[in-house]
Coordinates of C-alpha atoms and ligand atoms in Angstrom, one line a residue:
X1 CA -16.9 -61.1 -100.0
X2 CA -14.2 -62.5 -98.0
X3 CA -12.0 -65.1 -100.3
X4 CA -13.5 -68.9 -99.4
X5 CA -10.1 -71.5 -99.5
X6 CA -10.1 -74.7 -98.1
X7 CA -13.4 -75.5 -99.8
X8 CA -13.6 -78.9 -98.5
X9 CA -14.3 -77.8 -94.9
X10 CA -17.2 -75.4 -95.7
X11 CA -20.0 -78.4 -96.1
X12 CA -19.9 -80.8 -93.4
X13 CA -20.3 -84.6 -94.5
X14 CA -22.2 -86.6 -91.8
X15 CA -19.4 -88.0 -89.8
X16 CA -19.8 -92.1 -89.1
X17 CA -21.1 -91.9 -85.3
X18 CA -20.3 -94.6 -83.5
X19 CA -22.7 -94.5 -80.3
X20 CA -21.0 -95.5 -77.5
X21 CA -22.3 -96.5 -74.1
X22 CA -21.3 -93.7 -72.1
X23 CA -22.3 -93.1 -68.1
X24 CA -25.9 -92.7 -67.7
X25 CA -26.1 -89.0 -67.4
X26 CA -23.8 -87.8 -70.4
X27 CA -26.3 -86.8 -73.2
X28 CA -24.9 -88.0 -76.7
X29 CA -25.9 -85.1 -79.1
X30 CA -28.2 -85.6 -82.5
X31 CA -25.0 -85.5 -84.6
X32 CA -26.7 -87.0 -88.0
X33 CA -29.0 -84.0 -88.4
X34 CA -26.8 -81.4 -87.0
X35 CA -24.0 -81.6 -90.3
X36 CA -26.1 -81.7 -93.3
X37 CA -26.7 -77.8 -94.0
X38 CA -24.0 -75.1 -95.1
X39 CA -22.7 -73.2 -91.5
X40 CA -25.2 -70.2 -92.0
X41 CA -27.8 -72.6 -91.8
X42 CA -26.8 -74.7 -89.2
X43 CA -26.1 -71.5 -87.0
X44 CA -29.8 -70.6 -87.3
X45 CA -31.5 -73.8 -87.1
X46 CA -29.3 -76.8 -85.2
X47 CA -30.4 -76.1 -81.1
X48 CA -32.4 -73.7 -82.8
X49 CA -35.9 -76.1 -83.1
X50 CA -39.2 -74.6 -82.0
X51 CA -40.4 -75.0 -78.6
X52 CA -42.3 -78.7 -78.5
X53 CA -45.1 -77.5 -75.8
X54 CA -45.6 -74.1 -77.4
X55 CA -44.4 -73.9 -81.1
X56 CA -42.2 -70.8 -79.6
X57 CA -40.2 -70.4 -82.1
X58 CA -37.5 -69.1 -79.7
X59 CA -35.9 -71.5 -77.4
X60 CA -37.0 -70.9 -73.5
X61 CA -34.3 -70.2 -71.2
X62 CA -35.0 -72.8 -68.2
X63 CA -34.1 -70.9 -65.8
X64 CA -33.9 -73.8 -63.1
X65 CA -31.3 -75.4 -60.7
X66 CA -33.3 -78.9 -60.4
X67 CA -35.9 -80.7 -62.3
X68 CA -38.6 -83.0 -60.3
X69 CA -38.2 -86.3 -60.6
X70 CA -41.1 -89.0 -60.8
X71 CA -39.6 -91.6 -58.7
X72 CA -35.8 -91.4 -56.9
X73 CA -33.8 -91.8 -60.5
X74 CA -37.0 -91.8 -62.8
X75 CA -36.5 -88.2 -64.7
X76 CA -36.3 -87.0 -68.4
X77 CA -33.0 -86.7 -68.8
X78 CA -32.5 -83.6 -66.7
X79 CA -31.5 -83.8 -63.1
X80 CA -29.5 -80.5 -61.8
X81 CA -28.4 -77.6 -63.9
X82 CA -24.6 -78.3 -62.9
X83 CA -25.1 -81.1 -65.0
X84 CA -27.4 -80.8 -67.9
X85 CA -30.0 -77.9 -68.7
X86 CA -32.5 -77.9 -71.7
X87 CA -31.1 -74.3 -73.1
X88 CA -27.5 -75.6 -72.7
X89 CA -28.4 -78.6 -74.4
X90 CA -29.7 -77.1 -77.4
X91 CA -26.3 -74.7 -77.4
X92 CA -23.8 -77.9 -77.2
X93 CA -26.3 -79.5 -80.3
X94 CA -25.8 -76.1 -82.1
X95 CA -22.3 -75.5 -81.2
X96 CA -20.7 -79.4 -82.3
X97 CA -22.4 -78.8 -85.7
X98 CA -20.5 -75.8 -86.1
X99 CA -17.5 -77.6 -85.7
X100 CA -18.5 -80.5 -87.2
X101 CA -17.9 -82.5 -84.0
X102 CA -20.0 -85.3 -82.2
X103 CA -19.9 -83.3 -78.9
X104 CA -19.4 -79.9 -77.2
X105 CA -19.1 -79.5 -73.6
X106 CA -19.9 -75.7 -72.9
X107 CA -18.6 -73.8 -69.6
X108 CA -18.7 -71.1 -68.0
X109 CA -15.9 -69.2 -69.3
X110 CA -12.8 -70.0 -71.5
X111 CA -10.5 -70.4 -69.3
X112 CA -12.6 -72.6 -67.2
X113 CA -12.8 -74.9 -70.2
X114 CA -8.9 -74.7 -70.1
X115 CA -8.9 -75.7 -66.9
X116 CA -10.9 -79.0 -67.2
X117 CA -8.3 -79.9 -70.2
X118 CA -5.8 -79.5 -67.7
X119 CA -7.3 -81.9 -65.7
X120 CA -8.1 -84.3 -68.3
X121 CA -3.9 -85.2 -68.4
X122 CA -2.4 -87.3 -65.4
X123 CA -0.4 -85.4 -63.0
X124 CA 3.4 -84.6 -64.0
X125 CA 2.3 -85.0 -67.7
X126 CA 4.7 -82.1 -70.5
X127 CA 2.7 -79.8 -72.4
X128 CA 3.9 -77.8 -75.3
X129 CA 2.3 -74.8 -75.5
X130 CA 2.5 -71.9 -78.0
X131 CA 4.6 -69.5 -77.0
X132 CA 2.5 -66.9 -78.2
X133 CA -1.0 -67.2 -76.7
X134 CA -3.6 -65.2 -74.6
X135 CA -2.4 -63.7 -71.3
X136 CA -4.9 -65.6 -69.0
X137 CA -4.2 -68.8 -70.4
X138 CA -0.2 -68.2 -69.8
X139 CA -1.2 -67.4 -66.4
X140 CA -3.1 -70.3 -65.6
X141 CA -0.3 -72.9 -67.2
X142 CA 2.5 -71.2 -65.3
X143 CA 0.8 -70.3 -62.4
X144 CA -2.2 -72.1 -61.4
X145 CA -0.9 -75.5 -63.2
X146 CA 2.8 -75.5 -62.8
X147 CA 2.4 -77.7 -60.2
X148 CA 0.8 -80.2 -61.4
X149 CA 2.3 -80.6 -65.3
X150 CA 5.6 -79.4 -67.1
X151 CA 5.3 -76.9 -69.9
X152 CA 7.3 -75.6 -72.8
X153 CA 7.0 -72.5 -74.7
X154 CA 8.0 -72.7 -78.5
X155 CA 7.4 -70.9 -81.6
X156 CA 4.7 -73.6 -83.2
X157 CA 4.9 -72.1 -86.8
X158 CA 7.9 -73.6 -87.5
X159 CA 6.7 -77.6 -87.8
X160 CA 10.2 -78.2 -87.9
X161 CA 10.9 -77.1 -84.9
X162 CA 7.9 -78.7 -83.0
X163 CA 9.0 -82.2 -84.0
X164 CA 12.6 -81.4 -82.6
X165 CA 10.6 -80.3 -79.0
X166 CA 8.8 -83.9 -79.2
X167 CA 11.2 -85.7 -79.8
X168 CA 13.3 -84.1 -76.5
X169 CA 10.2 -83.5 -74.4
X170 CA 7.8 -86.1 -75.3
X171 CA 4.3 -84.1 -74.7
X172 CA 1.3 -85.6 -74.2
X173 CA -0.4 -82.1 -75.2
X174 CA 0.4 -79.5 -77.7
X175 CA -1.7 -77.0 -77.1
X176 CA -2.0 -74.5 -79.8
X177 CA -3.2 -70.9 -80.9
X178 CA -3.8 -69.6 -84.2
X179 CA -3.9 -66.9 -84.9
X180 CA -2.4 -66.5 -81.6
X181 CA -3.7 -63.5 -79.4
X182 CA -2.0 -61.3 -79.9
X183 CA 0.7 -62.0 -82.7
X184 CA -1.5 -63.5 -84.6
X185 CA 1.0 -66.3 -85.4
X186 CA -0.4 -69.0 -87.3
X187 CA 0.6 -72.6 -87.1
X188 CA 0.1 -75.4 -89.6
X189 CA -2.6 -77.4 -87.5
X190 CA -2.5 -79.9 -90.2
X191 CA 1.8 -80.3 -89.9
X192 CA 1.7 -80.2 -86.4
X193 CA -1.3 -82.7 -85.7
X194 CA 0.7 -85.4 -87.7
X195 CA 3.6 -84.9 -85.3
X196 CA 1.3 -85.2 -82.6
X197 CA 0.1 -88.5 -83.6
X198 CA 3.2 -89.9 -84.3
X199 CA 4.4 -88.9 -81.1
X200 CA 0.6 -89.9 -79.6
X201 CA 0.2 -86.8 -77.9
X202 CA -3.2 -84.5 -77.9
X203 CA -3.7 -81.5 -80.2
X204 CA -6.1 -78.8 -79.2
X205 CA -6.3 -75.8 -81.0
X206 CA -8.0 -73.0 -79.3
X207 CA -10.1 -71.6 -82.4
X208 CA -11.3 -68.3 -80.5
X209 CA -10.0 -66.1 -83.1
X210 CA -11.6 -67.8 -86.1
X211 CA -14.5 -69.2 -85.2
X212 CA -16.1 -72.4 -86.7
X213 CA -16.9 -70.3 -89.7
X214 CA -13.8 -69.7 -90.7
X215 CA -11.5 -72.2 -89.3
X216 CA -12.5 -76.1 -88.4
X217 CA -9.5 -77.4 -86.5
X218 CA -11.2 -81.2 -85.8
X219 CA -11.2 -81.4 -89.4
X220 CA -7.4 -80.7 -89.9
X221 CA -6.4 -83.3 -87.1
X222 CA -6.8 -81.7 -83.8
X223 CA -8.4 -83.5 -80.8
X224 CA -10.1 -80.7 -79.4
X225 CA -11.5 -77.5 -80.6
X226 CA -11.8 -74.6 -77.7
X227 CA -13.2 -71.1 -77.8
X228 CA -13.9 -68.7 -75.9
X229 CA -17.6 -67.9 -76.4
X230 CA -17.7 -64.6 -75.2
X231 CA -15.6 -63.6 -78.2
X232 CA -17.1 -64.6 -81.5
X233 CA -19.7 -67.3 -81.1
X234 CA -21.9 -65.0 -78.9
X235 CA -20.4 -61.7 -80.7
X236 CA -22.5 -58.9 -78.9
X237 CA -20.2 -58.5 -75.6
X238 CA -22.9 -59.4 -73.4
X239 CA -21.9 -62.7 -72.2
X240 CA -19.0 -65.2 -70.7
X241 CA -18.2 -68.3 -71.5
X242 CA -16.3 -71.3 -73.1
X243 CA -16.5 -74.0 -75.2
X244 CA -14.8 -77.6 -76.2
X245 CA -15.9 -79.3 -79.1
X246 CA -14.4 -83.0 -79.6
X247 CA -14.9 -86.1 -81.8
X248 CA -13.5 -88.6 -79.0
X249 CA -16.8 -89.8 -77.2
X250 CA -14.2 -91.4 -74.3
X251 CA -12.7 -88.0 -74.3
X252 CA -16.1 -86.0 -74.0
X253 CA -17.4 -88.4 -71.1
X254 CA -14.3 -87.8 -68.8
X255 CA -14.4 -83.8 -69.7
X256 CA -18.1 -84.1 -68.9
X257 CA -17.5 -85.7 -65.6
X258 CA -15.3 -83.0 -64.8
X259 CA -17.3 -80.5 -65.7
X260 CA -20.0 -81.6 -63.4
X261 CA -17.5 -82.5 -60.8
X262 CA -15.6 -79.4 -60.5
X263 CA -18.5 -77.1 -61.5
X264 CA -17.8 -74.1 -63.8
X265 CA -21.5 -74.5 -65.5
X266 CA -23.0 -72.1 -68.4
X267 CA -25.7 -70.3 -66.9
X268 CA -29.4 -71.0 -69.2
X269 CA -29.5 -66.9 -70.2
X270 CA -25.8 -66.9 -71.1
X271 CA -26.4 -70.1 -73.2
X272 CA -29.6 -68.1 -75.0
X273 CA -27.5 -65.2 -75.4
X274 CA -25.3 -67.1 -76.9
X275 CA -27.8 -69.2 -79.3
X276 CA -29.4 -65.8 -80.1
X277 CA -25.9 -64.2 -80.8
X278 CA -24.5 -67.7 -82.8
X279 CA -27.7 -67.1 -85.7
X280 CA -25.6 -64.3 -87.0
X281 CA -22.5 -66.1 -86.7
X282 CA -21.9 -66.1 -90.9
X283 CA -22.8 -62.6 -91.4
X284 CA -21.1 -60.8 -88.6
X285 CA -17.9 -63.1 -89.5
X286 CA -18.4 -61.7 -93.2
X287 CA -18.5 -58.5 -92.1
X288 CA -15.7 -58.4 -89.7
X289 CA -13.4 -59.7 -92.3
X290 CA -14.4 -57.4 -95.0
X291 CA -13.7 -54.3 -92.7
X292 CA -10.5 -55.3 -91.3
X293 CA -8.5 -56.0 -94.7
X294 CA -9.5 -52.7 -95.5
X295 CA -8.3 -51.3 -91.8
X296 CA -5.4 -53.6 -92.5
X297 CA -4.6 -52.0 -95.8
X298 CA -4.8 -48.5 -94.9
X299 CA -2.9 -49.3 -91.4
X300 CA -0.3 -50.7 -93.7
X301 CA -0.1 -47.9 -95.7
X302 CA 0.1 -45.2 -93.0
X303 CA 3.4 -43.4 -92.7
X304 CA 3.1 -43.6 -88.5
X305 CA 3.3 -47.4 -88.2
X306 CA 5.8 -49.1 -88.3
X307 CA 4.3 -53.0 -88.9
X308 CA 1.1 -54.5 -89.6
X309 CA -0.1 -58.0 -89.1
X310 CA -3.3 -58.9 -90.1
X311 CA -3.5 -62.8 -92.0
X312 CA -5.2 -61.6 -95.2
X313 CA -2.1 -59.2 -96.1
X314 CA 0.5 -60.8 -98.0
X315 CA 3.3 -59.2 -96.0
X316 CA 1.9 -61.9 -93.0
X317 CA 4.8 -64.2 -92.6
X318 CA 2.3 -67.4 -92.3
X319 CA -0.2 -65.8 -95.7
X320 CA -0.1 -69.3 -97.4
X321 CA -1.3 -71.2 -94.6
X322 CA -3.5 -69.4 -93.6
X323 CA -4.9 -69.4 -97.1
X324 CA -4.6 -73.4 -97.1
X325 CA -6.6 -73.9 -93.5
X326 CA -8.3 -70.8 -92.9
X327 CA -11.6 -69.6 -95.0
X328 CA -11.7 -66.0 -94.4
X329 CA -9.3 -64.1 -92.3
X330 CA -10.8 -63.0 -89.4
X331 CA -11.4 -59.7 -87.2
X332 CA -8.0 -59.0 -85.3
X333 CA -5.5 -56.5 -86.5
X334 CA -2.0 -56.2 -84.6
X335 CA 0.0 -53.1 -85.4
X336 CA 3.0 -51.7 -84.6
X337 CA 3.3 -47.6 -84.1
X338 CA 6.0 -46.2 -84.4
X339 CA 7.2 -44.7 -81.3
X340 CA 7.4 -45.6 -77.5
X341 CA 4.5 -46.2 -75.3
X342 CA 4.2 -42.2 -74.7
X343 CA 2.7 -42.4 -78.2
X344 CA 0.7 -45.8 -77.6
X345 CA -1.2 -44.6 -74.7
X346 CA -1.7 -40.7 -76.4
X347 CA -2.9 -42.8 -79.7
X348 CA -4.7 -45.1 -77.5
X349 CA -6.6 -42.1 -75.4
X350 CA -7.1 -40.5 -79.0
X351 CA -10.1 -43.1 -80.4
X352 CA -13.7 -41.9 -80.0
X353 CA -15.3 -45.0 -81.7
X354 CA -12.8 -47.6 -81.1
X355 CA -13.5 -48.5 -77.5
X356 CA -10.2 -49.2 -75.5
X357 CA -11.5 -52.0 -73.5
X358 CA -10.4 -55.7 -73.0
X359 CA -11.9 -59.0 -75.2
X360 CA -13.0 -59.0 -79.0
X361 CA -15.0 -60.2 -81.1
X362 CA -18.0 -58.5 -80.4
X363 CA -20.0 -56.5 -83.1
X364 CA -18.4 -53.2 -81.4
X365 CA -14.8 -52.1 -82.7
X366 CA -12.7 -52.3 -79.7
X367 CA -8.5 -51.5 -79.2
X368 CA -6.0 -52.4 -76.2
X369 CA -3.0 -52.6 -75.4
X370 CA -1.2 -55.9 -74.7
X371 CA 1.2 -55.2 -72.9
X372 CA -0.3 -53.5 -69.9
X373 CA -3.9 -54.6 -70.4
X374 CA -4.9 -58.4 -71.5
X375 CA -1.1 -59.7 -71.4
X376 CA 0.0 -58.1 -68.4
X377 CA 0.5 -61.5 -66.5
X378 CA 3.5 -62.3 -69.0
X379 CA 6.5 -61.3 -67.9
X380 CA 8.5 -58.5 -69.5
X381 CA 11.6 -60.4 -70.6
X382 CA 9.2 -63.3 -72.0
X383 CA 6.9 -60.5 -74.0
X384 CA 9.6 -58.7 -75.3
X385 CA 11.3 -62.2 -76.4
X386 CA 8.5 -63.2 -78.7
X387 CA 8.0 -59.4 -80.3
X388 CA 5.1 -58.3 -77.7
X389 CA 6.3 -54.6 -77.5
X390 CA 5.1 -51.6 -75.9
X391 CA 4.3 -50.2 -79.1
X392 CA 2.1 -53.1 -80.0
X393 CA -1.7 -52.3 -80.4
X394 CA -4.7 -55.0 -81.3
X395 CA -7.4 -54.1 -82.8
X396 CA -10.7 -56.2 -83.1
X397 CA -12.3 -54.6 -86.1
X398 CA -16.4 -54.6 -85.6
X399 CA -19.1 -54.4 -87.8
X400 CA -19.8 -50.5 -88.1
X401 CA -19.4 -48.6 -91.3
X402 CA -15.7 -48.9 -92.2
X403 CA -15.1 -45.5 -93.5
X404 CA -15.8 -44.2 -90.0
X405 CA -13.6 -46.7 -88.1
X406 CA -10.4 -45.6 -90.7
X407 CA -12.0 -41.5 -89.9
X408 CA -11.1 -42.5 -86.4
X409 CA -8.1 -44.2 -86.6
X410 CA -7.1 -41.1 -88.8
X411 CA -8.1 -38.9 -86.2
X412 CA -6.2 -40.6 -83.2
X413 CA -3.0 -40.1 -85.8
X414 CA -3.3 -36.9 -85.5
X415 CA -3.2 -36.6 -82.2
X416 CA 0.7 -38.4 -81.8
Ligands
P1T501 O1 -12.3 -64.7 -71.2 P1 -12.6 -66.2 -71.3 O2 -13.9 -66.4 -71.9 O3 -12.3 -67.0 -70.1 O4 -11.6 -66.7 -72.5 C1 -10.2 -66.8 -72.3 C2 -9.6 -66.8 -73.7 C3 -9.1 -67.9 -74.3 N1 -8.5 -68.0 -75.5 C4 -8.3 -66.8 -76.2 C5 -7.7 -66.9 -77.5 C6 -8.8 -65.6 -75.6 O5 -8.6 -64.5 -76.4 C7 -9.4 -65.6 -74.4 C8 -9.8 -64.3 -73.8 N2 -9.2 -63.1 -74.3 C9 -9.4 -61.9 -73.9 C10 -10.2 -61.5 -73.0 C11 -8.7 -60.8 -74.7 O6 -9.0 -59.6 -74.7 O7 -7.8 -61.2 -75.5

């Protein structure tokens, strides 16, 4: 069993909802019902009703663009798929349980959900922004919204250091990682969302890594909780897509507008596959964390690397928080061979069950390599300033039997 801390974040309390009169068409989610069962049963049930018409115990996938209306305006709730769609519906319900939020907006991919955060601040507004976090979303702050807002890169897991960079640069967003992909830094979300406040600046924590079952960053001050969905929360590789949970009805109705105005919907099958894939959420977290602090422990062990990080192993330079805000661990490994890249790519060409393939979190193990594969949009001279070397390699640990993931790993060894 992966070691449960922070105790007080595993059952949700009802939160006080305070319904507010939003536009017409944003759908205020059943919060009440959706907090009052431990996260394996919400998973399963919340979103997860029977079908009304049919008793199908499986939700339908709607698979419509428009809905007929009785009268010009006189509809059930539903008038385009851009905007609402039953399946997606049911997936945002399931989805702000997990987190223990009042709303979820879901999208059609994680960094489109980015993107509509980016769009939430006014024009020419600072961001601080881990300085350590997944290669697409460094793209699209330094590329695709340069332009528009002013960011800074800083090590976030020094608190003291974040205060210093608000007091100079006065954010209106720190955006944060953790674990950071793929470091797997962690930052004190609780330190650093009192700073925030102080400073009145926006937290979001992009919670990919963890998942709601093991790490609820609403709950230790943050404004906004994003995944990606295609990692965790769907877990079988089979789907894209993104998702921000919030408390902030204000917040949720100008995210929503965006989403409907700019357009990057969830399609109805990717939000089932997602529903379907979410049900095993607790176990296939379970599992993942079990195998990788044993992956972790022999990787740490083996005389051909050099450094392992993996949260769960004391050696981790951030092991106490993330045994204060973190319930379980988690799935990623980051290690360090020793050697150049000649013996990265021969290790890397080595693994038969490992597949060496982009993304995580899916039931499947999978290995890459950062530097030329899913952060080869950061400069050299930035990766090799925060420590993202050529010898770096990430694993994300699956659910097969563990003795044959370390049989492969031992294999690959043997081939450098
Ligand atoms: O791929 P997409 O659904 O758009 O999600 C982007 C994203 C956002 N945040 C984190 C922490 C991520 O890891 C990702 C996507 N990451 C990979 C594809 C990867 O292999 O690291």
């Amino acid at each position: 069993m992966t070691k449960k801390v922070a105790t007080k974040t595993k059952k949700a309390k009802t939160p006080a909802t305070k319904t507010v009169k939003a536009v017409k068409a944003v759908k205020e989610p059943k919060t009440a019902k959706s907090h009052m069962h431990d996260i394996a049963t919400r998973t399963i049930h919340v979103g997860g009703e029977p079908d009304k018409e049919t008793g199908a115990i499986m939700p339908p996938i709607y698979q419509t663009s428009t809905y007929v209306q009785e009268s010009p305006g006189v509809h059930k709730g539903y008038e385009y798929t851009r905007s609402h769609n039953p399946t997606r519906t049911r997936l945002e319900e399931c989805l702000a349980s997990l987190e223990q939020a009042k709303h979820c907006i879901v999208t059609a991919s994680g960094l489109s959900a980015e993107m509509l955060i980016m769009h939430l601040l006014p024009a020419g507004s600072n961001i601080i922004c881990g300085d350590d976090v997944y290669g697409g979303t460094y793209r699209l702050f330094t590329t695709v919204f340069q332009n528009m807002h002013n960011f800074k890169f800083i090590d976030t897991t020094n608190p003291k250091e974040v205060e210093k960079a608000v007091k100079a640069f006065k954010p209106a967003l720190i955006w944060l990682e953790t674990p950071t992909n793929p470091l797997l830094k962690i930052t004190d979300i609780q330190a650093v969302t009192a700073i925030a406040k102080k400073a009145k600046a926006l937290t979001v924590v992009d919670n990919t890594f963890m998942s709601p079952y093991f790490q609820n960053p609403l709950i230790l001050g943050a404004d906004i909780a994003l995944h990606s969905m295609t990692k965790y929360l769907n877990g079988h590789s089979d789907a894209v897509g993104g998702a921000m949970m919030m408390n902030d009805s204000e917040m949720y109705r100008k995210l929503w507008v965006l989403q409907n105005s700019i357009g990057p919907c969830h399609s109805p099958f990717d939000s089932w596959l997602v529903l379907r894939g979410l049900k095993t959420l607790a176990v296939r977290m379970e599992a993942h964390a079990k195998n990788a602090m044993v992956v972790a422990e022999y990787l740490e062990k083996h005389p051909k690397v050099e450094r392992v990080v993996y949260p769960g192993l004391k050696s981790h330079p951030q092991h106490a928080i993330a045994q204060k805000q973190m319930l379980g661990y988690g799935g990623m490994i980051t290690f360090f061979l020793k050697g150049d890249i000649k013996k990265s790519m021969t290790f890397l060409k080595g693994v038969k069950l490992f597949a060496l393939a982009e993304s995580l979190g899916g039931v499947e193990s999978l290995i890459e390599h950062p530097a030329i594969m899913t952060h080869a949009s950061v400069p050299k001279k930035v990766r090799e300033s925060i420590g993202l070397t050529d010898n770096l390699i990430r694993l994300s640990v699956g659910i097969e039997h563990v003795q044959d993931l370390i049989e492969d790993l031992e294999q690959a060894f043997k081939t450098v």
